[in-house]
Amino acid sequence: MSIVQQINEGLQTLGFSQSLADQLDQFLAFLGVLLVAYLADAACRKLLLKVVSRLVKQTKATWDDIVFDRKVMVHLSRMVAPILIYILIPLAFSNADSATLALIQRFCLIFIIIMFLSFISSLLTAVYTVYSEKEQFRDRPLKGLLQTAQVIIYFVGGIIVVSILIDRSPGVLLTGLGASAAVLMLVFKDSIMGFVSGVQLSANDMLKVGDWITMPKYGADGDVIEVSLNTVKVRNFDKTITTIPPYLLVSDSFQNWRGMQESGGRRIKRSINIDMNSVKFCTPEMLTKYRKIQLLTDYVEQTEEVIKEYNQEHHIDNSILVNGRRQTNLGVFRAYLNCYLKSHPGVNHDMTCMVRQLQPTDHGIPLELYFFSSTTSWIPYEDLQSDVFDHLLAIISEFDLHVFQSPSGDDFRKTILKD
């Protein structure tokens, strides 16, 4: 005997008429199914989840806390009620029209699928949270992969839901979607390109979260803070946020400063212009003065010895300055700067360090300092190059050299007043 029949007989025993009992038996059975589903759902949410929460807090692991906080168990518990209704509903409508029963089961199945998709999505989010906190995965574009997986899951789930609503096989819908693939490619163009670009960026190690990148074309100059399916977010040094589609980073050119940061040194390449009129041969008095400079003592002595031997060997007439080899104040100054940089604690001595002359121009002779700092931090880097050039500008007059500087209005005024 079915539950509906038992309820019908019970109603008649309570004094209900046959016709009234026939109208109420299925309704009461349906209410009973709903009550059982509600009690099961309440038991899961009020009791089971609390027990799980207490057990999770007692463990030393952190991944279970994250999973529970992400409402994974909540989404899973919400599947209990529709599953029970789907299983028990035939008992309440055993004598009803099969179309009504099929319609109710169809909506229950749709709700189950939606809850299952929510459960899978929240589970993937929890897994992403766990792995994004690990050092070896922190700089990987995991968020883009997460979003891609979620899009695929909801897309497949949507096809299944539609197939249930229209009572057709999912394969039929997929076949129909194959004919409209061009439309789908257009609709999901950004997502598809973002996914492919994210894979390329990760596989080729072109970009990581935390990298400093510059892309002047799109106004990006700062640290990468997020790599998602459709955007790469860059926090610029002025604290603004620039968003760039991932496929532009693959198809266009950008500069990644990670290599500099990992090398342990940051390049300083700056020059000053020397007035060519101040360049001259060193006199004995000048050499005597330069010998007293600690960084130049050995250089001046060794260079003078080499020059003396050369001039004697080639019988040079020293009465004319143009004959033979001689030191110049610019050459000695360049040697001083080389010694100064190599002895400076803020300079990376394992990398290129040199002082060179560039092509002379109408603004003088550019004297370029090319070296690397021992730190990649911005403020100490700026302090170092400022200190070096402060010293350079202050010491240059000791070598009887002058820095070229275009005359200002004050210079013309002083000239006029002298005249």
Tab-separated table of C-alpha atoms in Angstrom:
chain	number	residue	atom	x	y	z
A	1	MET	CA	0.000	0.000	0.000
A	2	SER	CA	1.374	3.420	-1.005
A	3	ILE	CA	1.813	6.375	1.328
A	4	VAL	CA	-0.940	8.273	-0.471
A	5	GLN	CA	-3.383	5.416	0.128
A	6	GLN	CA	-2.411	5.226	3.771
A	7	ILE	CA	-3.007	8.963	4.158
A	8	ASN	CA	-6.357	8.594	2.359
A	9	GLU	CA	-7.474	5.854	4.708
A	10	GLY	CA	-6.256	7.825	7.692
A	11	LEU	CA	-8.295	10.852	6.623
A	12	GLN	CA	-11.378	8.708	6.214
A	13	THR	CA	-10.790	7.239	9.673
A	14	LEU	CA	-10.697	10.776	11.042
A	15	GLY	CA	-14.136	11.402	9.551
A	16	PHE	CA	-13.298	12.995	6.223
A	17	SER	CA	-15.470	12.058	3.280
A	18	GLN	CA	-14.158	9.948	0.427
A	19	SER	CA	-14.115	12.870	-2.023
A	20	LEU	CA	-12.414	15.251	0.405
A	21	ALA	CA	-9.861	12.584	1.342
A	22	ASP	CA	-9.085	12.040	-2.357
A	23	GLN	CA	-8.410	15.784	-2.726
A	24	LEU	CA	-6.196	16.090	0.353
A	25	ASP	CA	-4.137	12.880	0.353
A	26	GLN	CA	-1.633	13.864	-2.358
A	27	PHE	CA	-1.354	17.414	-1.021
A	28	LEU	CA	-0.579	16.146	2.479
A	29	ALA	CA	1.911	13.647	1.085
A	30	PHE	CA	3.602	16.474	-0.810
A	31	LEU	CA	3.716	18.575	2.362
A	32	GLY	CA	5.267	15.600	4.144
A	33	VAL	CA	7.994	15.334	1.508
A	34	LEU	CA	8.694	19.068	1.818
A	35	LEU	CA	8.813	18.748	5.613
A	36	VAL	CA	11.298	15.863	5.440
A	37	ALA	CA	13.465	17.837	3.000
A	38	TYR	CA	13.298	20.933	5.222
A	39	LEU	CA	14.252	18.986	8.361
A	40	ALA	CA	17.136	17.312	6.541
A	41	ASP	CA	18.365	20.672	5.262
A	42	ALA	CA	18.049	22.220	8.723
A	43	ALA	CA	19.921	19.292	10.271
A	44	CYS	CA	22.768	19.705	7.805
A	45	ARG	CA	23.035	23.480	8.198
A	46	LYS	CA	22.358	23.787	11.921
A	47	LEU	CA	23.998	20.633	13.261
A	48	LEU	CA	26.334	18.994	10.763
A	49	LEU	CA	28.007	22.205	9.621
A	50	LYS	CA	28.551	23.339	13.211
A	51	VAL	CA	30.183	20.016	14.046
A	52	VAL	CA	32.396	20.266	10.978
A	53	SER	CA	33.269	23.873	11.890
A	54	ARG	CA	34.399	22.840	15.376
A	55	LEU	CA	36.484	19.974	13.995
A	56	VAL	CA	38.096	22.289	11.462
A	57	LYS	CA	39.095	24.807	14.138
A	58	GLN	CA	40.786	22.062	16.145
A	59	THR	CA	43.071	20.992	13.315
A	60	LYS	CA	46.462	22.604	12.713
A	61	ALA	CA	46.056	22.693	8.946
A	62	THR	CA	44.873	25.918	7.332
A	63	TRP	CA	43.431	24.558	4.092
A	64	ASP	CA	40.330	23.149	5.816
A	65	ASP	CA	39.616	26.531	7.422
A	66	ILE	CA	39.757	28.164	4.013
A	67	VAL	CA	37.497	25.539	2.448
A	68	PHE	CA	34.903	25.974	5.174
A	69	ASP	CA	35.098	29.768	5.092
A	70	ARG	CA	34.497	29.673	1.375
A	71	LYS	CA	31.065	28.162	1.987
A	72	VAL	CA	31.954	24.965	0.161
A	73	MET	CA	30.140	22.873	2.741
A	74	VAL	CA	27.176	25.252	2.680
A	75	HIS	CA	26.720	24.795	-1.061
A	76	LEU	CA	27.076	21.053	-0.626
A	77	SER	CA	24.444	20.928	2.127
A	78	ARG	CA	21.971	22.834	-0.044
A	79	MET	CA	21.844	19.843	-2.374
A	80	VAL	CA	20.316	17.624	0.309
A	81	ALA	CA	16.774	19.046	0.177
A	82	PRO	CA	16.272	18.935	-3.620
A	83	ILE	CA	17.760	15.427	-3.783
A	84	LEU	CA	15.307	14.185	-1.155
A	85	ILE	CA	12.401	15.878	-2.933
A	86	TYR	CA	13.491	14.344	-6.242
A	87	ILE	CA	13.648	10.861	-4.671
A	88	LEU	CA	10.504	11.051	-2.504
A	89	ILE	CA	8.185	13.021	-4.790
A	90	PRO	CA	7.038	9.904	-6.722
A	91	LEU	CA	5.632	8.579	-3.419
A	92	ALA	CA	3.430	11.661	-3.049
A	93	PHE	CA	2.196	11.678	-6.650
A	94	SER	CA	1.992	8.000	-7.355
A	95	ASN	CA	-1.527	8.361	-8.763
A	96	ALA	CA	-1.025	11.756	-10.398
A	97	ASP	CA	-0.533	12.594	-14.008
A	98	SER	CA	2.973	11.587	-15.085
A	99	ALA	CA	3.447	15.020	-16.725
A	100	THR	CA	2.998	16.800	-13.370
A	101	LEU	CA	5.434	14.449	-11.669
A	102	ALA	CA	7.953	14.880	-14.486
A	103	LEU	CA	7.680	18.677	-14.294
A	104	ILE	CA	8.334	18.730	-10.537
A	105	GLN	CA	11.275	16.350	-10.863
A	106	ARG	CA	12.634	18.421	-13.720
A	107	PHE	CA	12.721	21.591	-11.603
A	108	CYS	CA	14.276	19.645	-8.719
A	109	LEU	CA	16.966	18.332	-11.045
A	110	ILE	CA	17.683	21.850	-12.314
A	111	PHE	CA	18.041	23.118	-8.746
A	112	ILE	CA	20.366	20.200	-7.923
A	113	ILE	CA	22.554	21.019	-10.924
A	114	ILE	CA	22.717	24.715	-9.993
A	115	MET	CA	23.709	23.878	-6.428
A	116	PHE	CA	26.276	21.361	-7.679
A	117	LEU	CA	27.805	23.993	-9.982
A	118	SER	CA	27.939	26.442	-7.083
A	119	PHE	CA	29.646	23.766	-4.987
A	120	ILE	CA	32.266	23.064	-7.675
A	121	SER	CA	32.853	26.795	-8.229
A	122	SER	CA	33.329	27.490	-4.531
A	123	LEU	CA	35.589	24.438	-4.229
A	124	LEU	CA	37.795	25.723	-7.061
A	125	THR	CA	37.879	29.144	-5.410
A	126	ALA	CA	38.992	27.532	-2.153
A	127	VAL	CA	41.707	25.559	-3.935
A	128	TYR	CA	42.861	28.772	-5.625
A	129	THR	CA	43.008	30.507	-2.245
A	130	VAL	CA	45.087	27.702	-0.742
A	131	TYR	CA	47.626	27.528	-3.576
A	132	SER	CA	47.863	31.294	-4.119
A	133	GLU	CA	49.219	31.585	-0.569
A	134	LYS	CA	52.021	29.104	-1.265
A	135	GLU	CA	55.356	30.673	-2.162
A	136	GLN	CA	55.934	28.561	-5.291
A	137	PHE	CA	52.515	29.458	-6.728
A	138	ARG	CA	52.166	33.045	-5.492
A	139	ASP	CA	53.527	34.593	-8.682
A	140	ARG	CA	51.537	32.388	-11.068
A	141	PRO	CA	48.423	33.662	-12.903
A	142	LEU	CA	46.161	31.220	-11.072
A	143	LYS	CA	43.208	33.590	-11.046
A	144	GLY	CA	42.943	33.496	-14.828
A	145	LEU	CA	42.908	29.692	-14.775
A	146	LEU	CA	40.263	29.752	-12.029
A	147	GLN	CA	38.032	32.087	-13.997
A	148	THR	CA	38.486	30.001	-17.136
A	149	ALA	CA	37.496	26.816	-15.297
A	150	GLN	CA	34.454	28.560	-13.799
A	151	VAL	CA	33.334	29.831	-17.210
A	152	ILE	CA	33.606	26.331	-18.683
A	153	ILE	CA	31.706	24.810	-15.757
A	154	TYR	CA	28.851	27.304	-15.960
A	155	PHE	CA	28.732	27.014	-19.751
A	156	VAL	CA	28.389	23.217	-19.606
A	157	GLY	CA	25.928	23.514	-16.710
A	158	GLY	CA	23.853	26.017	-18.677
A	159	ILE	CA	23.624	23.589	-21.601
A	160	ILE	CA	22.485	20.811	-19.276
A	161	VAL	CA	19.868	23.047	-17.629
A	162	VAL	CA	18.476	24.141	-20.991
A	163	SER	CA	18.385	20.534	-22.209
A	164	ILE	CA	16.366	19.560	-19.114
A	165	LEU	CA	13.928	22.442	-19.598
A	166	ILE	CA	13.217	21.544	-23.211
A	167	ASP	CA	13.503	17.802	-22.551
A	168	ARG	CA	16.185	17.277	-25.178
A	169	SER	CA	19.555	15.579	-25.088
A	170	PRO	CA	22.578	17.847	-24.321
A	171	GLY	CA	24.232	16.340	-27.372
A	172	VAL	CA	21.535	17.842	-29.599
A	173	LEU	CA	22.231	21.295	-28.121
A	174	LEU	CA	25.963	20.883	-28.562
A	175	THR	CA	25.420	19.935	-32.181
A	176	GLY	CA	23.346	23.055	-32.678
A	177	LEU	CA	25.982	25.148	-30.939
A	178	GLY	CA	28.602	23.761	-33.301
A	179	ALA	CA	26.758	25.407	-36.169
A	180	SER	CA	26.854	28.735	-34.341
A	181	ALA	CA	30.477	28.439	-33.255
A	182	ALA	CA	31.386	31.657	-35.064
A	183	VAL	CA	28.832	33.584	-33.015
A	184	LEU	CA	30.139	32.020	-29.794
A	185	MET	CA	33.696	32.864	-30.752
A	186	LEU	CA	32.640	36.473	-31.216
A	187	VAL	CA	30.747	36.596	-27.907
A	188	PHE	CA	33.545	34.961	-25.901
A	189	LYS	CA	36.385	36.476	-27.915
A	190	ASP	CA	37.953	38.350	-24.989
A	191	SER	CA	37.679	35.362	-22.656
A	192	ILE	CA	39.208	32.971	-25.199
A	193	MET	CA	42.033	35.346	-26.068
A	194	GLY	CA	42.587	36.081	-22.384
A	195	PHE	CA	42.838	32.384	-21.564
A	196	VAL	CA	45.277	31.652	-24.393
A	197	SER	CA	47.358	34.721	-23.524
A	198	GLY	CA	47.409	33.761	-19.844
A	199	VAL	CA	48.750	30.313	-20.728
A	200	GLN	CA	51.448	31.894	-22.928
A	201	LEU	CA	52.440	34.411	-20.260
A	202	SER	CA	52.734	31.653	-17.680
A	203	ALA	CA	54.396	29.031	-19.897
A	204	ASN	CA	57.020	31.464	-21.205
A	205	ASP	CA	57.528	33.056	-17.789
A	206	MET	CA	56.849	36.495	-19.285
A	207	LEU	CA	54.859	37.940	-16.402
A	208	LYS	CA	54.203	37.251	-12.728
A	209	VAL	CA	52.316	38.970	-9.971
A	210	GLY	CA	54.742	41.375	-8.308
A	211	ASP	CA	56.760	42.128	-11.459
A	212	TRP	CA	57.567	45.727	-12.284
A	213	ILE	CA	56.588	46.349	-15.899
A	214	THR	CA	56.510	49.423	-18.122
A	215	MET	CA	54.214	49.805	-21.122
A	216	PRO	CA	54.168	53.522	-22.031
A	217	LYS	CA	51.691	52.973	-24.862
A	218	TYR	CA	49.009	52.090	-22.311
A	219	GLY	CA	50.231	54.235	-19.420
A	220	ALA	CA	51.506	51.315	-17.341
A	221	ASP	CA	54.581	51.783	-15.142
A	222	GLY	CA	54.422	49.876	-11.866
A	223	ASP	CA	53.888	46.524	-10.175
A	224	VAL	CA	51.556	43.800	-11.425
A	225	ILE	CA	48.973	43.173	-8.690
A	226	GLU	CA	46.590	40.806	-10.461
A	227	VAL	CA	46.512	38.573	-13.533
A	228	SER	CA	42.965	37.454	-14.332
A	229	LEU	CA	41.178	36.012	-17.351
A	230	ASN	CA	40.371	39.332	-19.006
A	231	THR	CA	42.681	41.888	-17.364
A	232	VAL	CA	46.150	42.443	-15.991
A	233	LYS	CA	46.106	45.085	-13.261
A	234	VAL	CA	49.172	47.274	-12.762
A	235	ARG	CA	49.534	49.598	-9.782
A	236	ASN	CA	51.555	52.516	-11.099
A	237	PHE	CA	54.031	54.394	-8.932
A	238	ASP	CA	51.593	57.303	-8.693
A	239	LYS	CA	49.158	54.807	-7.077
A	240	THR	CA	46.811	54.747	-10.082
A	241	ILE	CA	45.634	51.425	-11.514
A	242	THR	CA	46.078	50.531	-15.181
A	243	THR	CA	44.194	47.555	-16.631
A	244	ILE	CA	45.557	45.866	-19.749
A	245	PRO	CA	44.016	42.928	-21.660
A	246	PRO	CA	46.397	39.932	-21.428
A	247	TYR	CA	46.510	39.433	-25.199
A	248	LEU	CA	48.073	42.902	-25.603
A	249	LEU	CA	50.992	41.804	-23.437
A	250	VAL	CA	51.571	38.896	-25.822
A	251	SER	CA	50.994	40.715	-29.101
A	252	ASP	CA	52.613	44.024	-28.111
A	253	SER	CA	55.924	44.929	-26.457
A	254	PHE	CA	56.411	45.629	-22.759
A	255	GLN	CA	59.423	45.889	-20.469
A	256	ASN	CA	59.740	43.613	-17.452
A	257	TRP	CA	62.226	44.759	-14.804
A	258	ARG	CA	62.316	41.420	-12.997
A	259	GLY	CA	65.726	40.593	-14.475
A	260	MET	CA	67.165	43.764	-12.967
A	261	GLN	CA	65.613	43.023	-9.582
A	262	GLU	CA	66.934	39.451	-9.570
A	263	SER	CA	70.424	40.503	-10.697
A	264	GLY	CA	71.055	42.444	-7.499
A	265	GLY	CA	72.148	45.619	-9.257
A	266	ARG	CA	70.499	48.539	-11.047
A	267	ARG	CA	72.224	50.438	-13.816
A	268	ILE	CA	73.222	54.073	-13.496
A	269	LYS	CA	74.072	55.723	-16.789
A	270	ARG	CA	74.488	59.466	-16.589
A	271	SER	CA	76.889	61.975	-18.080
A	272	ILE	CA	78.084	65.557	-17.605
A	273	ASN	CA	79.452	67.880	-20.287
A	274	ILE	CA	83.031	69.108	-19.844
A	275	ASP	CA	84.032	72.444	-21.328
A	276	MET	CA	86.632	71.550	-23.985
A	277	ASN	CA	88.517	74.799	-23.364
A	278	SER	CA	89.433	73.583	-19.886
A	279	VAL	CA	91.190	70.406	-21.109
A	280	LYS	CA	95.001	70.687	-21.017
A	281	PHE	CA	98.286	68.873	-20.359
A	282	CYS	CA	99.266	68.357	-16.743
A	283	THR	CA	102.088	70.535	-15.435
A	284	PRO	CA	104.570	69.252	-12.822
A	285	GLU	CA	102.725	71.333	-10.231
A	286	MET	CA	99.437	69.715	-11.154
A	287	LEU	CA	100.958	66.211	-10.981
A	288	THR	CA	102.406	66.997	-7.560
A	289	LYS	CA	98.916	68.034	-6.430
A	290	TYR	CA	97.312	64.901	-7.896
A	291	ARG	CA	99.842	62.646	-6.143
A	292	LYS	CA	98.469	63.853	-2.823
A	293	ILE	CA	95.003	62.508	-3.699
A	294	GLN	CA	94.947	59.047	-2.127
A	295	LEU	CA	92.911	57.411	-4.886
A	296	LEU	CA	95.277	58.770	-7.553
A	297	THR	CA	98.706	58.300	-5.980
A	298	ASP	CA	99.448	54.909	-7.519
A	299	TYR	CA	97.865	55.812	-10.854
A	300	VAL	CA	99.869	59.026	-11.286
A	301	GLU	CA	103.149	57.350	-10.286
A	302	GLN	CA	102.671	54.332	-12.547
A	303	THR	CA	101.470	56.388	-15.506
A	304	GLU	CA	104.355	58.860	-15.188
A	305	GLU	CA	106.823	55.966	-15.092
A	306	VAL	CA	105.347	54.458	-18.263
A	307	ILE	CA	105.335	57.840	-20.041
A	308	LYS	CA	108.913	58.568	-18.980
A	309	GLU	CA	110.187	55.233	-20.283
A	310	TYR	CA	108.334	55.705	-23.549
A	311	ASN	CA	109.669	59.207	-24.132
A	312	GLN	CA	113.235	58.157	-23.309
A	313	GLU	CA	113.029	55.094	-25.516
A	314	HIS	CA	111.818	57.184	-28.460
A	315	HIS	CA	114.155	60.126	-27.763
A	316	ILE	CA	111.329	62.605	-27.348
A	317	ASP	CA	112.134	66.317	-27.178
A	318	ASN	CA	110.251	67.419	-24.050
A	319	SER	CA	110.769	71.100	-24.746
A	320	ILE	CA	107.705	70.996	-26.995
A	321	LEU	CA	104.532	69.749	-25.336
A	322	VAL	CA	103.118	68.186	-28.488
A	323	ASN	CA	105.983	65.702	-28.636
A	324	GLY	CA	105.687	62.351	-26.874
A	325	ARG	CA	103.118	61.245	-24.380
A	326	ARG	CA	101.772	63.340	-21.499
A	327	GLN	CA	98.969	63.168	-18.987
A	328	THR	CA	95.960	65.455	-19.281
A	329	ASN	CA	93.772	66.778	-16.530
A	330	LEU	CA	90.742	65.139	-18.150
A	331	GLY	CA	92.498	61.761	-18.305
A	332	VAL	CA	93.523	62.013	-14.656
A	333	PHE	CA	90.007	63.062	-13.706
A	334	ARG	CA	88.584	60.073	-15.567
A	335	ALA	CA	91.010	57.790	-13.741
A	336	TYR	CA	89.991	59.357	-10.438
A	337	LEU	CA	86.318	58.674	-11.136
A	338	ASN	CA	87.109	55.049	-11.996
A	339	CYS	CA	88.972	54.597	-8.712
A	340	TYR	CA	86.235	56.425	-6.829
A	341	LEU	CA	83.487	54.175	-8.199
A	342	LYS	CA	85.448	50.975	-7.601
A	343	SER	CA	86.028	51.958	-3.982
A	344	HIS	CA	82.450	53.104	-3.318
A	345	PRO	CA	80.501	50.670	-1.075
A	346	GLY	CA	77.222	51.441	-2.852
A	347	VAL	CA	78.516	50.282	-6.258
A	348	ASN	CA	78.126	46.653	-7.381
A	349	HIS	CA	81.706	45.607	-8.134
A	350	ASP	CA	80.680	42.363	-9.864
A	351	MET	CA	79.056	44.270	-12.733
A	352	THR	CA	80.274	46.650	-15.419
A	353	CYS	CA	81.842	49.825	-14.050
A	354	MET	CA	83.497	52.382	-16.296
A	355	VAL	CA	83.909	56.070	-17.080
A	356	ARG	CA	84.025	56.952	-20.768
A	357	GLN	CA	83.989	59.874	-23.156
A	358	LEU	CA	81.183	60.213	-25.681
A	359	GLN	CA	81.138	62.031	-28.991
A	360	PRO	CA	82.000	65.733	-28.459
A	361	THR	CA	79.198	68.145	-29.282
A	362	ASP	CA	78.672	71.889	-29.310
A	363	HIS	CA	77.869	71.521	-25.619
A	364	GLY	CA	81.291	70.099	-24.710
A	365	ILE	CA	82.657	66.616	-24.133
A	366	PRO	CA	80.127	64.264	-22.479
A	367	LEU	CA	81.819	62.279	-19.725
A	368	GLU	CA	79.584	59.304	-18.938
A	369	LEU	CA	79.558	57.235	-15.753
A	370	TYR	CA	78.294	53.712	-16.392
A	371	PHE	CA	77.966	51.461	-13.356
A	372	PHE	CA	75.485	49.450	-11.283
A	373	SER	CA	74.279	50.019	-7.759
A	374	SER	CA	74.503	47.288	-5.144
A	375	THR	CA	70.773	47.600	-4.408
A	376	THR	CA	67.664	47.583	-6.577
A	377	SER	CA	65.497	49.543	-4.148
A	378	TRP	CA	64.341	52.801	-5.648
A	379	ILE	CA	65.181	55.298	-2.879
A	380	PRO	CA	68.708	53.996	-2.082
A	381	TYR	CA	69.340	53.830	-5.838
A	382	GLU	CA	68.403	57.470	-6.326
A	383	ASP	CA	70.427	58.464	-3.261
A	384	LEU	CA	73.501	56.690	-4.624
A	385	GLN	CA	73.541	58.358	-8.030
A	386	SER	CA	72.812	61.739	-6.451
A	387	ASP	CA	75.696	61.312	-4.011
A	388	VAL	CA	78.083	60.266	-6.808
A	389	PHE	CA	77.255	63.247	-8.994
A	390	ASP	CA	77.239	65.642	-6.039
A	391	HIS	CA	80.808	64.565	-5.396
A	392	LEU	CA	81.711	64.738	-9.096
A	393	LEU	CA	80.474	68.313	-9.479
A	394	ALA	CA	82.160	69.407	-6.267
A	395	ILE	CA	85.553	67.834	-7.096
A	396	ILE	CA	85.845	68.721	-10.783
A	397	SER	CA	87.366	72.141	-10.133
A	398	GLU	CA	90.300	70.444	-8.366
A	399	PHE	CA	91.347	69.146	-11.786
A	400	ASP	CA	91.140	72.567	-13.447
A	401	LEU	CA	88.137	71.433	-15.461
A	402	HIS	CA	84.866	73.253	-16.002
A	403	VAL	CA	81.383	71.920	-16.528
A	404	PHE	CA	79.742	73.256	-19.658
A	405	GLN	CA	76.583	75.211	-18.891
A	406	SER	CA	74.578	77.392	-21.230
A	407	PRO	CA	74.713	81.045	-20.157
A	408	SER	CA	71.713	82.304	-18.225
A	409	GLY	CA	70.190	85.753	-18.024
A	410	ASP	CA	72.192	86.421	-14.879
A	411	ASP	CA	75.447	85.683	-16.762
A	412	PHE	CA	74.577	88.245	-19.450
A	413	ARG	CA	73.634	90.774	-16.781
A	414	LYS	CA	76.981	90.385	-15.018
A	415	THR	CA	78.822	90.741	-18.342
A	416	ILE	CA	76.952	93.937	-19.165
A	417	LEU	CA	77.634	95.408	-15.728
A	418	LYS	CA	81.367	94.660	-16.062
A	419	ASP	CA	81.478	96.446	-19.373
